[in-house]
Amino acid sequence: MTKSLRLRRIAAPVITNFNPSNYWLDTVQMPAGTPSELPERADVAIMGAGFTGLSAARTLAKRGAKVAVFETNTIGWGASSRNGGMVLTGMKLGVETLAGRYGMDATRLMYAASLASIDLVEQIIGEEKIDCNFSRCGHLEVACKQSHFDTYARSVEVIARECNHQLRIVEKNDLGSEIGSDIYYGGMVDEVSAGLNPARYVAGLGRSALNAGAYVFENTRVERIEHASRKGGSGFQLITSRGQMCATDVFIATSGYTSKTTPALQKKIIPIGSFIIATEPLPEALAHELSPRNRMIYDSKHYLYYFRLTPDNRMLFGGRAAFFPETSNTIRRSAEILRRGMITVYPQLRDVKVQYAWGGTLDFCFDTMPHAGRMDGMYYAVGYAGHGVAMATYLGAKIAEQISGGLEENPYANVAFPGAPLGLYNGHPWFLPFAGAYYKILDWIS
Ligand SMILES: Cc1cc2nc3c(=O)[nH]c(=O)nc-3n(C[C@H](O)[C@H](O)[C@H](O)COP(=O)(O)OP(=O)(O)OC[C@H]3O[C@@H](n4cnc5c(N)ncnc54)[C@H](O)[C@@H]3O)c2cc1C
């Protein structure tokens, strides 16, 4: 292990007494879906009741469309209730990478959309009076190596010049005012990012879609979608576990849980597990020491850690500990790995109990970009790559506006949507262990 990585292995007791469940869900009452039978026909059928689907349903219903959302499980069951609640500026890929691929003009639009997406989340929360602890607390990225820190100055300069957005460098000597850990080489702060309780937010989005008149059918899986035109009709016929329904338009909002129901889209999405632990509530003084400004924090590795305090002062600590999606096995293994990681960052938490551990599935596309548009006549928005709280809300609303006849205001409309190299992927991510090993090696050498 290289010294620069500073991954000091600290012997940590095995976790024996934690609740393998999602902390956020203990803070919320999810709204119940629509109890009635399916209508015969809707203007728009939406698959998936997470941020994307519910934001779209809210927008469409407010514009007078008849909307039916189908959800295999319950409102917010997917990544939308399981995430870190970090509402971040920018995208997974940095501005320079984006500019190299798509040109600076397109990059500026994408960056502006990332800022607008946070404004939209704030606006919806205000309009719908969603009680979800939204706060513009800012985010802090911390450098795991000197070479990572050295890239920050250039990023700050490029983002200020090209995107008219200001970030701030924090030298190692000053990092104590941002984080109670001495393992990092410096940081970069963006004051515009925000934090929220994602389960309360998705519950609020669900309530607002229902209040606007959308149907939300829970425990209803879309099994098959047929083009009605092939039988002389128009639009689509959805065959669901609860019966059949026709719709003029279909919006696929299934993210990392996209399945064989939409095989063409499934082949373009890699479902990757991400896991989180939450400690018992910490004393106020300790919580303040760990995160004096209550930021949303993540590090500079590929196999990154992200962490924050919850409103009741728990340390919530997440990462891609196992690459495969959540099962009781991957959650248990990840909880151990994450606890070790947490103690490496914060030795102060060595004797603190971990009370919760859970996982969820991220949707990565092969180019690590969000994609929103039309495929096979159906609309979709996917590929948030761990940056979906704001962007899923935004693209859900933007595609909804497009469906209801508005302008196409989607900065990803012209981004080519690649499939797997050589077409070697049928939706089963057999290569994840290799990808996991690859990124670990990359973290060693880069
Ligand atoms: C552990 C974790 C931490 C994360 N942290 C952050 C973070 O801090 N900040 C950030 O910006 N992003 C984060 N993300 C990403 C973010 O949560 C997602 O990008 C976002 O929630 C995606 O929302 P969605 O509505 O598109 O999908 P989801 O919320 O995943 O919803 C998709 C839904 O589709 C349903 N579905 C699937 N197939 C069907 C079908 N055939 N019929 C009916 N329903 C179906 C599923 O049941 C599911 O409920 C994180 C994700 C995870 C897993």
Short mmCIF file of C-alpha atoms and ligand atoms in Angstrom, two decimals:
data_model
loop_
_atom_site.label_atom_id
_atom_site.label_comp_id
_atom_site.label_asym_id
_atom_site.label_seq_id
_atom_site.Cartn_x
_atom_site.Cartn_y
_atom_site.Cartn_z
CA MET A 1 0.00 0.00 0.00
CA THR A 2 1.55 3.36 -0.98
CA LYS A 3 2.13 5.92 1.70
CA SER A 4 0.42 8.62 -0.32
CA LEU A 5 -2.90 6.81 -0.19
CA ARG A 6 -2.70 6.93 3.60
CA LEU A 7 -5.20 4.14 3.99
CA ARG A 8 -4.17 3.33 7.51
CA ARG A 9 -5.76 0.07 8.51
CA ILE A 10 -7.29 0.52 11.91
CA ALA A 11 -8.51 -2.59 13.61
CA ALA A 12 -12.20 -2.05 14.17
CA PRO A 13 -14.53 -4.30 16.08
CA VAL A 14 -16.91 -6.27 13.89
CA ILE A 15 -20.38 -4.75 13.76
CA THR A 16 -22.75 -7.07 15.53
CA ASN A 17 -25.74 -5.02 16.44
CA PHE A 18 -27.01 -2.95 13.55
CA ASN A 19 -30.30 -2.69 11.81
CA PRO A 20 -29.94 -3.74 8.13
CA SER A 21 -32.38 -1.04 7.06
CA ASN A 22 -32.53 2.47 5.68
CA TYR A 23 -32.30 5.20 8.33
CA TRP A 24 -34.18 7.75 6.21
CA LEU A 25 -37.27 5.54 6.07
CA ASP A 26 -37.53 5.74 9.87
CA THR A 27 -38.01 9.50 9.55
CA VAL A 28 -40.93 9.57 7.14
CA GLN A 29 -44.50 8.55 6.46
CA MET A 30 -44.69 7.70 2.74
CA PRO A 31 -47.99 8.64 1.06
CA ALA A 32 -50.19 5.77 -0.10
CA GLY A 33 -50.70 5.38 -3.83
CA THR A 34 -54.00 5.40 -5.72
CA PRO A 35 -56.29 2.62 -4.47
CA SER A 36 -58.65 2.54 -7.49
CA GLU A 37 -58.56 0.31 -10.58
CA LEU A 38 -56.46 1.26 -13.60
CA PRO A 39 -58.13 3.65 -16.01
CA GLU A 40 -58.61 2.33 -19.55
CA ARG A 41 -56.42 5.04 -21.00
CA ALA A 42 -54.03 7.80 -19.87
CA ASP A 43 -52.19 10.49 -21.76
CA VAL A 44 -48.88 9.46 -20.21
CA ALA A 45 -47.82 6.25 -18.44
CA ILE A 46 -44.72 6.56 -16.28
CA MET A 47 -42.68 3.59 -15.06
CA GLY A 48 -41.04 4.20 -11.67
CA ALA A 49 -42.09 6.33 -8.68
CA GLY A 50 -38.76 7.92 -7.74
CA PHE A 51 -37.55 11.48 -8.26
CA THR A 52 -37.65 11.19 -12.07
CA GLY A 53 -41.09 9.63 -12.39
CA LEU A 54 -42.78 11.68 -9.68
CA SER A 55 -41.27 14.98 -10.81
CA ALA A 56 -42.54 14.20 -14.31
CA ALA A 57 -45.97 13.16 -12.99
CA ARG A 58 -46.27 16.38 -10.95
CA THR A 59 -45.37 18.55 -13.94
CA LEU A 60 -47.65 16.70 -16.36
CA ALA A 61 -50.64 16.58 -13.99
CA LYS A 62 -50.30 20.31 -13.25
CA ARG A 63 -50.43 20.89 -17.02
CA GLY A 64 -53.72 19.01 -17.21
CA ALA A 65 -52.50 15.65 -18.53
CA LYS A 66 -54.02 12.38 -17.35
CA VAL A 67 -51.01 10.58 -15.87
CA ALA A 68 -50.59 7.08 -14.43
CA VAL A 69 -47.37 6.17 -12.60
CA PHE A 70 -46.60 2.45 -12.17
CA GLU A 71 -44.31 1.34 -9.38
CA THR A 72 -43.32 -2.30 -8.77
CA ASN A 73 -42.88 -1.58 -5.06
CA THR A 74 -43.95 1.54 -3.18
CA ILE A 75 -43.47 5.28 -3.65
CA GLY A 76 -39.76 6.13 -3.38
CA TRP A 77 -38.72 2.50 -2.94
CA GLY A 78 -35.71 2.77 -5.29
CA ALA A 79 -32.56 4.87 -5.05
CA SER A 80 -34.65 7.98 -4.33
CA SER A 81 -35.19 7.06 -0.67
CA ARG A 82 -31.82 5.35 -0.21
CA ASN A 83 -29.30 8.01 -1.20
CA GLY A 84 -27.01 10.37 0.68
CA GLY A 85 -29.31 13.37 0.17
CA MET A 86 -26.47 15.39 -1.37
CA VAL A 87 -27.83 17.93 -3.84
CA LEU A 88 -24.68 18.66 -5.77
CA THR A 89 -23.55 21.12 -8.41
CA GLY A 90 -21.80 19.73 -11.48
CA MET A 91 -21.89 16.20 -12.80
CA LYS A 92 -20.02 12.98 -12.22
CA LEU A 93 -17.50 13.96 -14.91
CA GLY A 94 -15.47 17.13 -14.45
CA VAL A 95 -15.86 20.20 -16.66
CA GLU A 96 -12.56 19.62 -18.47
CA THR A 97 -13.45 16.03 -19.36
CA LEU A 98 -16.86 17.19 -20.58
CA ALA A 99 -15.34 20.00 -22.64
CA GLY A 100 -12.87 17.57 -24.22
CA ARG A 101 -15.72 15.29 -25.24
CA TYR A 102 -18.57 17.61 -26.12
CA GLY A 103 -17.02 21.07 -26.54
CA MET A 104 -17.20 24.02 -24.15
CA ASP A 105 -20.55 25.38 -25.41
CA ALA A 106 -22.36 22.13 -24.66
CA THR A 107 -20.49 21.83 -21.35
CA ARG A 108 -21.62 25.30 -20.27
CA LEU A 109 -25.25 24.28 -20.91
CA MET A 110 -24.82 21.08 -18.92
CA TYR A 111 -23.19 22.90 -16.02
CA ALA A 112 -25.90 25.56 -16.04
CA ALA A 113 -28.50 22.77 -15.95
CA SER A 114 -26.81 21.30 -12.87
CA LEU A 115 -27.21 24.66 -11.10
CA ALA A 116 -30.78 25.10 -12.37
CA SER A 117 -31.62 21.59 -11.13
CA ILE A 118 -30.78 22.60 -7.54
CA ASP A 119 -32.87 25.75 -7.92
CA LEU A 120 -35.73 23.58 -9.16
CA VAL A 121 -35.48 21.25 -6.14
CA GLU A 122 -35.55 24.30 -3.85
CA GLN A 123 -38.50 25.78 -5.76
CA ILE A 124 -40.56 22.55 -5.60
CA ILE A 125 -39.82 22.16 -1.88
CA GLY A 126 -41.01 25.73 -1.32
CA GLU A 127 -44.11 25.47 -3.52
CA GLU A 128 -45.20 22.11 -2.14
CA LYS A 129 -44.11 22.89 1.43
CA ILE A 130 -42.07 19.68 1.64
CA ASP A 131 -40.55 19.29 5.10
CA CYS A 132 -37.24 17.59 4.17
CA ASN A 133 -34.46 19.57 5.93
CA PHE A 134 -33.34 21.21 2.67
CA SER A 135 -30.36 23.44 3.36
CA ARG A 136 -27.80 25.19 1.11
CA CYS A 137 -24.99 23.94 3.31
CA GLY A 138 -22.47 23.58 0.45
CA HIS A 139 -20.28 20.63 -0.42
CA LEU A 140 -16.63 19.84 0.27
CA GLU A 141 -14.53 17.61 -1.97
CA VAL A 142 -11.40 16.35 -0.19
CA ALA A 143 -8.18 15.26 -1.91
CA CYS A 144 -6.81 11.80 -1.10
CA LYS A 145 -3.44 12.60 -2.69
CA GLN A 146 -1.34 15.68 -3.32
CA SER A 147 -1.75 15.11 -7.07
CA HIS A 148 -5.55 15.23 -6.68
CA PHE A 149 -5.32 18.49 -4.76
CA ASP A 150 -3.05 19.93 -7.45
CA THR A 151 -5.88 19.55 -10.01
CA TYR A 152 -8.36 21.55 -7.91
CA ALA A 153 -6.85 24.97 -8.68
CA ARG A 154 -7.27 24.41 -12.41
CA SER A 155 -10.87 23.17 -11.98
CA VAL A 156 -11.77 26.24 -9.93
CA GLU A 157 -10.26 28.49 -12.58
CA VAL A 158 -11.99 26.77 -15.53
CA ILE A 159 -15.39 26.63 -13.83
CA ALA A 160 -15.17 30.33 -12.87
CA ARG A 161 -14.09 31.40 -16.36
CA GLU A 162 -16.29 29.17 -18.50
CA CYS A 163 -19.32 28.54 -16.30
CA ASN A 164 -19.36 31.72 -14.24
CA HIS A 165 -19.52 29.70 -11.03
CA GLN A 166 -17.24 30.16 -8.05
CA LEU A 167 -15.67 27.33 -6.05
CA ARG A 168 -13.04 27.78 -3.36
CA ILE A 169 -9.79 25.94 -2.63
CA VAL A 170 -9.02 25.01 0.98
CA GLU A 171 -5.32 24.38 1.69
CA LYS A 172 -4.41 21.46 3.95
CA ASN A 173 -3.43 23.86 6.74
CA ASP A 174 -6.91 25.41 6.73
CA LEU A 175 -8.86 22.19 6.31
CA GLY A 176 -9.60 21.95 10.05
CA SER A 177 -12.27 24.62 9.64
CA GLU A 178 -14.09 22.27 7.21
CA ILE A 179 -13.51 18.73 8.48
CA GLY A 180 -12.29 17.05 11.66
CA SER A 181 -9.94 14.67 9.85
CA ASP A 182 -6.25 15.06 9.11
CA ILE A 183 -5.86 12.46 6.34
CA TYR A 184 -6.63 14.71 3.37
CA TYR A 185 -4.35 16.92 1.30
CA GLY A 186 -6.76 19.83 0.96
CA GLY A 187 -10.24 20.47 -0.33
CA MET A 188 -12.54 22.35 -2.67
CA VAL A 189 -15.78 23.95 -1.48
CA ASP A 190 -18.92 24.82 -3.42
CA GLU A 191 -21.31 26.88 -1.29
CA VAL A 192 -24.23 26.41 -3.71
CA SER A 193 -24.76 22.68 -3.15
CA ALA A 194 -27.38 21.57 -0.67
CA GLY A 195 -28.43 18.70 1.55
CA LEU A 196 -31.82 17.18 2.30
CA ASN A 197 -33.58 14.11 3.67
CA PRO A 198 -34.22 12.17 0.44
CA ALA A 199 -37.02 9.96 1.77
CA ARG A 200 -38.97 12.98 2.97
CA TYR A 201 -38.30 14.72 -0.33
CA VAL A 202 -39.53 11.80 -2.46
CA ALA A 203 -42.55 11.41 -0.18
CA GLY A 204 -43.32 15.10 -0.74
CA LEU A 205 -42.91 14.75 -4.50
CA GLY A 206 -45.29 11.76 -4.40
CA ARG A 207 -47.86 13.74 -2.41
CA SER A 208 -47.62 16.68 -4.79
CA ALA A 209 -48.08 14.44 -7.86
CA LEU A 210 -51.15 12.82 -6.24
CA ASN A 211 -52.54 16.23 -5.20
CA ALA A 212 -52.10 17.47 -8.77
CA GLY A 213 -54.30 14.57 -9.93
CA ALA A 214 -51.80 11.92 -11.05
CA TYR A 215 -52.59 8.26 -10.40
CA VAL A 216 -49.75 6.40 -8.67
CA PHE A 217 -50.23 2.64 -8.75
CA GLU A 218 -47.98 0.96 -6.21
CA ASN A 219 -47.17 -2.75 -6.19
CA THR A 220 -47.82 -2.68 -9.91
CA ARG A 221 -45.06 -3.84 -12.20
CA VAL A 222 -45.09 -3.02 -15.89
CA GLU A 223 -44.43 -6.43 -17.45
CA ARG A 224 -44.57 -5.59 -21.15
CA ILE A 225 -45.09 -2.58 -23.39
CA GLU A 226 -46.53 -3.00 -26.89
CA HIS A 227 -46.87 -0.45 -29.66
CA ALA A 228 -50.65 -0.18 -30.04
CA SER A 229 -50.12 0.99 -33.62
CA ARG A 230 -49.06 -2.55 -34.50
CA LYS A 231 -52.66 -3.54 -33.74
CA GLY A 232 -54.20 -0.56 -35.53
CA GLY A 233 -54.47 1.68 -32.42
CA SER A 234 -52.33 4.62 -31.37
CA GLY A 235 -49.75 4.99 -28.64
CA PHE A 236 -48.86 2.10 -26.37
CA GLN A 237 -50.48 -0.74 -24.48
CA LEU A 238 -49.00 -1.51 -21.07
CA ILE A 239 -49.42 -4.98 -19.64
CA THR A 240 -49.00 -4.68 -15.89
CA SER A 241 -49.31 -6.99 -12.90
CA ARG A 242 -52.59 -5.19 -12.17
CA GLY A 243 -54.16 -5.23 -15.64
CA GLN A 244 -53.78 -3.44 -18.94
CA MET A 245 -53.86 0.23 -19.86
CA CYS A 246 -53.35 2.27 -23.02
CA ALA A 247 -51.30 5.45 -23.09
CA THR A 248 -50.43 7.98 -25.75
CA ASP A 249 -46.90 8.34 -24.35
CA VAL A 250 -44.65 6.30 -22.09
CA PHE A 251 -41.87 7.69 -19.86
CA ILE A 252 -39.34 5.18 -18.52
CA ALA A 253 -38.00 6.38 -15.14
CA THR A 254 -36.59 3.13 -13.76
CA SER A 255 -32.93 4.16 -13.28
CA GLY A 256 -30.70 1.37 -11.87
CA TYR A 257 -33.74 -0.93 -11.62
CA THR A 258 -34.37 -0.94 -15.39
CA SER A 259 -35.24 -4.47 -16.44
CA LYS A 260 -36.18 -6.67 -19.38
CA THR A 261 -39.50 -4.80 -19.64
CA THR A 262 -37.47 -2.24 -21.64
CA PRO A 263 -34.62 -4.39 -23.01
CA ALA A 264 -33.08 -1.78 -25.33
CA LEU A 265 -32.62 0.63 -22.41
CA GLN A 266 -31.51 -2.10 -20.01
CA LYS A 267 -28.56 -2.90 -22.29
CA LYS A 268 -27.32 0.67 -21.93
CA ILE A 269 -27.37 0.85 -18.13
CA ILE A 270 -24.94 -0.73 -15.68
CA PRO A 271 -26.60 -1.23 -12.26
CA ILE A 272 -23.97 -0.60 -9.57
CA GLY A 273 -24.44 -1.00 -5.82
CA SER A 274 -23.78 1.82 -3.40
CA PHE A 275 -24.01 1.39 0.36
CA ILE A 276 -24.44 3.57 3.43
CA ILE A 277 -24.07 3.17 7.18
CA ALA A 278 -25.44 5.54 9.83
CA THR A 279 -24.15 5.75 13.39
CA GLU A 280 -26.09 6.39 16.53
CA PRO A 281 -26.73 10.13 17.17
CA LEU A 282 -23.49 11.85 18.15
CA PRO A 283 -23.04 14.41 20.92
CA GLU A 284 -23.31 17.94 19.51
CA ALA A 285 -19.66 18.77 20.20
CA LEU A 286 -18.38 15.66 18.42
CA ALA A 287 -20.67 16.24 15.43
CA HIS A 288 -19.37 19.81 15.19
CA GLU A 289 -15.77 18.62 15.38
CA LEU A 290 -16.31 16.15 12.50
CA SER A 291 -18.07 18.58 10.19
CA PRO A 292 -17.89 22.15 11.54
CA ARG A 293 -19.89 23.60 8.63
CA ASN A 294 -22.22 20.66 8.16
CA ARG A 295 -21.16 20.16 4.52
CA MET A 296 -21.96 17.36 2.11
CA ILE A 297 -18.50 15.75 1.83
CA TYR A 298 -16.94 13.31 -0.67
CA ASP A 299 -13.40 12.34 -1.50
CA SER A 300 -11.43 12.34 -4.74
CA LYS A 301 -11.09 8.56 -5.30
CA HIS A 302 -12.83 6.56 -8.03
CA TYR A 303 -13.93 4.14 -5.30
CA LEU A 304 -15.03 7.12 -3.29
CA TYR A 305 -16.46 7.70 0.19
CA TYR A 306 -19.23 10.26 0.68
CA PHE A 307 -20.39 11.38 4.10
CA ARG A 308 -22.43 13.93 6.01
CA LEU A 309 -24.23 14.50 9.27
CA THR A 310 -27.95 13.80 9.44
CA PRO A 311 -30.27 16.40 10.98
CA ASP A 312 -30.18 14.40 14.25
CA ASN A 313 -26.34 14.33 14.22
CA ARG A 314 -25.62 10.79 13.02
CA MET A 315 -22.62 10.29 10.79
CA LEU A 316 -23.95 8.92 7.50
CA PHE A 317 -21.08 7.32 5.60
CA GLY A 318 -21.42 5.81 2.14
CA GLY A 319 -19.39 4.30 -0.64
CA ARG A 320 -19.23 1.77 -3.41
CA ALA A 321 -18.03 -0.86 -0.93
CA ALA A 322 -19.30 -3.77 -3.03
CA PHE A 323 -19.98 -3.22 -6.70
CA PHE A 324 -22.96 -5.57 -6.96
CA PRO A 325 -26.43 -4.23 -6.12
CA GLU A 326 -27.94 -4.60 -2.67
CA THR A 327 -28.63 -8.01 -1.09
CA SER A 328 -28.46 -8.89 2.61
CA ASN A 329 -25.00 -10.28 1.87
CA THR A 330 -23.58 -7.22 0.08
CA ILE A 331 -25.13 -4.92 2.72
CA ARG A 332 -23.51 -6.84 5.59
CA ARG A 333 -20.11 -6.97 3.87
CA SER A 334 -20.33 -3.31 2.90
CA ALA A 335 -21.25 -2.26 6.43
CA GLU A 336 -17.98 -3.73 7.70
CA ILE A 337 -15.94 -2.15 4.92
CA LEU A 338 -17.60 1.23 5.38
CA ARG A 339 -17.12 1.19 9.12
CA ARG A 340 -13.41 0.59 8.61
CA GLY A 341 -13.38 3.43 6.08
CA MET A 342 -15.24 5.74 8.45
CA ILE A 343 -12.75 5.09 11.24
CA THR A 344 -9.86 5.73 8.86
CA VAL A 345 -11.35 9.15 8.10
CA TYR A 346 -12.58 9.80 11.63
CA PRO A 347 -10.70 7.80 14.31
CA GLN A 348 -12.94 9.71 16.78
CA LEU A 349 -15.79 7.36 15.79
CA ARG A 350 -13.98 4.17 16.76
CA ASP A 351 -16.29 3.38 19.67
CA VAL A 352 -19.46 4.76 18.18
CA LYS A 353 -22.22 2.28 17.30
CA VAL A 354 -23.35 1.77 13.73
CA GLN A 355 -27.14 1.54 13.90
CA TYR A 356 -28.19 1.32 10.25
CA ALA A 357 -26.80 -0.12 7.03
CA TRP A 358 -28.48 -0.25 3.64
CA GLY A 359 -27.78 -0.25 -0.07
CA GLY A 360 -29.27 0.89 -3.32
CA THR A 361 -28.59 0.64 -7.03
CA LEU A 362 -27.02 3.41 -9.09
CA ASP A 363 -27.49 3.72 -12.83
CA PHE A 364 -24.27 4.22 -14.75
CA CYS A 365 -24.28 4.50 -18.53
CA PHE A 366 -21.20 3.41 -20.46
CA ASP A 367 -20.08 7.05 -20.87
CA THR A 368 -20.91 8.02 -17.22
CA MET A 369 -23.37 10.63 -18.53
CA PRO A 370 -27.05 11.31 -17.91
CA HIS A 371 -29.22 10.57 -20.95
CA ALA A 372 -32.72 11.79 -21.61
CA GLY A 373 -34.65 11.49 -24.84
CA ARG A 374 -36.68 8.99 -26.86
CA MET A 375 -36.00 5.36 -27.68
CA ASP A 376 -38.37 3.09 -29.53
CA GLY A 377 -40.98 5.89 -29.36
CA MET A 378 -40.81 6.04 -25.54
CA TYR A 379 -39.26 8.78 -23.43
CA TYR A 380 -36.59 8.04 -20.82
CA ALA A 381 -34.24 9.84 -18.40
CA VAL A 382 -31.46 7.77 -16.82
CA GLY A 383 -27.71 7.65 -16.11
CA TYR A 384 -27.36 9.95 -13.11
CA ALA A 385 -24.27 8.07 -11.86
CA GLY A 386 -24.74 9.05 -8.22
CA HIS A 387 -25.69 12.68 -9.02
CA GLY A 388 -29.41 12.14 -9.32
CA VAL A 389 -31.19 13.96 -6.52
CA ALA A 390 -31.32 17.25 -8.39
CA MET A 391 -30.79 16.02 -11.97
CA ALA A 392 -33.54 13.36 -11.80
CA THR A 393 -35.96 16.00 -10.52
CA TYR A 394 -34.87 18.32 -13.33
CA LEU A 395 -34.90 15.86 -16.24
CA GLY A 396 -38.22 14.40 -15.05
CA ALA A 397 -39.72 17.89 -15.26
CA LYS A 398 -37.99 18.79 -18.54
CA ILE A 399 -39.09 15.63 -20.35
CA ALA A 400 -42.60 16.14 -18.96
CA GLU A 401 -42.64 19.66 -20.41
CA GLN A 402 -41.48 18.26 -23.74
CA ILE A 403 -44.20 15.57 -23.72
CA SER A 404 -46.85 18.19 -23.02
CA GLY A 405 -45.79 20.28 -26.01
CA GLY A 406 -43.22 22.61 -24.46
CA LEU A 407 -39.78 23.41 -25.81
CA GLU A 408 -37.09 20.76 -25.63
CA GLU A 409 -34.86 22.18 -22.89
CA ASN A 410 -32.66 19.21 -22.34
CA PRO A 411 -28.89 19.72 -22.45
CA TYR A 412 -28.35 16.00 -23.01
CA ALA A 413 -30.63 15.76 -26.06
CA ASN A 414 -27.72 15.68 -28.50
CA VAL A 415 -25.35 13.53 -26.46
CA ALA A 416 -24.87 10.17 -28.23
CA PHE A 417 -26.05 7.27 -26.06
CA PRO A 418 -23.43 4.50 -26.34
CA GLY A 419 -24.01 0.83 -25.59
CA ALA A 420 -21.42 -1.65 -24.34
CA PRO A 421 -18.18 -1.96 -26.31
CA LEU A 422 -18.61 -4.72 -28.93
CA GLY A 423 -22.20 -5.11 -27.74
CA LEU A 424 -20.96 -7.50 -25.02
CA TYR A 425 -23.77 -6.84 -22.55
CA ASN A 426 -27.30 -8.14 -22.21
CA GLY A 427 -28.21 -6.36 -18.98
CA HIS A 428 -26.38 -8.80 -16.68
CA PRO A 429 -23.29 -6.93 -15.41
CA TRP A 430 -20.87 -9.89 -15.41
CA PHE A 431 -17.90 -7.52 -15.63
CA LEU A 432 -18.52 -5.69 -12.33
CA PRO A 433 -15.85 -7.56 -10.32
CA PHE A 434 -13.30 -6.68 -13.03
CA ALA A 435 -14.47 -3.06 -13.12
CA GLY A 436 -14.25 -2.92 -9.30
CA ALA A 437 -10.68 -4.26 -9.39
CA TYR A 438 -9.80 -1.84 -12.19
CA TYR A 439 -10.97 1.20 -10.21
CA LYS A 440 -9.16 0.03 -7.10
CA ILE A 441 -5.94 -0.20 -9.10
CA LEU A 442 -6.62 3.21 -10.61
CA ASP A 443 -6.96 4.64 -7.09
CA TRP A 444 -3.52 3.24 -6.28
CA ILE A 445 -1.74 4.58 -9.30
CA SER A 446 -3.47 7.85 -10.16
C1 LIG B 1 -26.81 4.47 -1.90
C2 LIG B 1 -27.03 5.61 -2.86
C3 LIG B 1 -26.55 6.88 -2.55
C4 LIG B 1 -26.76 7.95 -3.44
N1 LIG B 1 -26.40 9.20 -3.05
C5 LIG B 1 -26.71 10.27 -3.84
C6 LIG B 1 -26.48 11.58 -3.40
O1 LIG B 1 -26.06 11.81 -2.27
N2 LIG B 1 -26.74 12.60 -4.25
C7 LIG B 1 -27.24 12.39 -5.50
O2 LIG B 1 -27.47 13.36 -6.24
N3 LIG B 1 -27.56 11.14 -5.92
C8 LIG B 1 -27.31 10.08 -5.12
N4 LIG B 1 -27.66 8.83 -5.51
C9 LIG B 1 -28.33 8.65 -6.83
C10 LIG B 1 -29.82 9.01 -6.76
O3 LIG B 1 -30.39 8.45 -5.61
C11 LIG B 1 -30.52 8.47 -8.01
O4 LIG B 1 -29.85 8.98 -9.15
C12 LIG B 1 -31.98 8.89 -8.10
O5 LIG B 1 -32.66 8.54 -6.93
C13 LIG B 1 -32.65 8.23 -9.30
O6 LIG B 1 -34.02 8.47 -9.22
P1 LIG B 1 -35.02 7.73 -10.20
O7 LIG B 1 -36.38 8.21 -9.90
O8 LIG B 1 -34.55 7.90 -11.60
O9 LIG B 1 -34.85 6.18 -9.87
P2 LIG B 1 -35.27 5.32 -8.59
O10 LIG B 1 -35.50 6.16 -7.39
O11 LIG B 1 -34.27 4.22 -8.46
O12 LIG B 1 -36.68 4.74 -8.97
C14 LIG B 1 -36.85 3.77 -9.99
C15 LIG B 1 -38.11 2.98 -9.64
O13 LIG B 1 -38.52 2.23 -10.79
C16 LIG B 1 -39.24 1.12 -10.30
N5 LIG B 1 -39.36 0.14 -11.38
C17 LIG B 1 -38.36 -0.52 -12.02
N6 LIG B 1 -38.88 -1.32 -12.99
C18 LIG B 1 -40.23 -1.16 -12.97
C19 LIG B 1 -41.31 -1.74 -13.71
N7 LIG B 1 -41.09 -2.65 -14.68
N8 LIG B 1 -42.58 -1.35 -13.43
C20 LIG B 1 -42.82 -0.43 -12.45
N9 LIG B 1 -41.83 0.12 -11.69
C21 LIG B 1 -40.55 -0.23 -11.95
C22 LIG B 1 -38.38 0.65 -9.14
O14 LIG B 1 -39.12 -0.16 -8.23
C23 LIG B 1 -37.91 1.97 -8.51
O15 LIG B 1 -38.69 2.34 -7.40
C24 LIG B 1 -27.44 7.73 -4.68
C25 LIG B 1 -27.91 6.46 -4.99
C26 LIG B 1 -27.71 5.41 -4.10
C27 LIG B 1 -28.23 4.04 -4.46
#
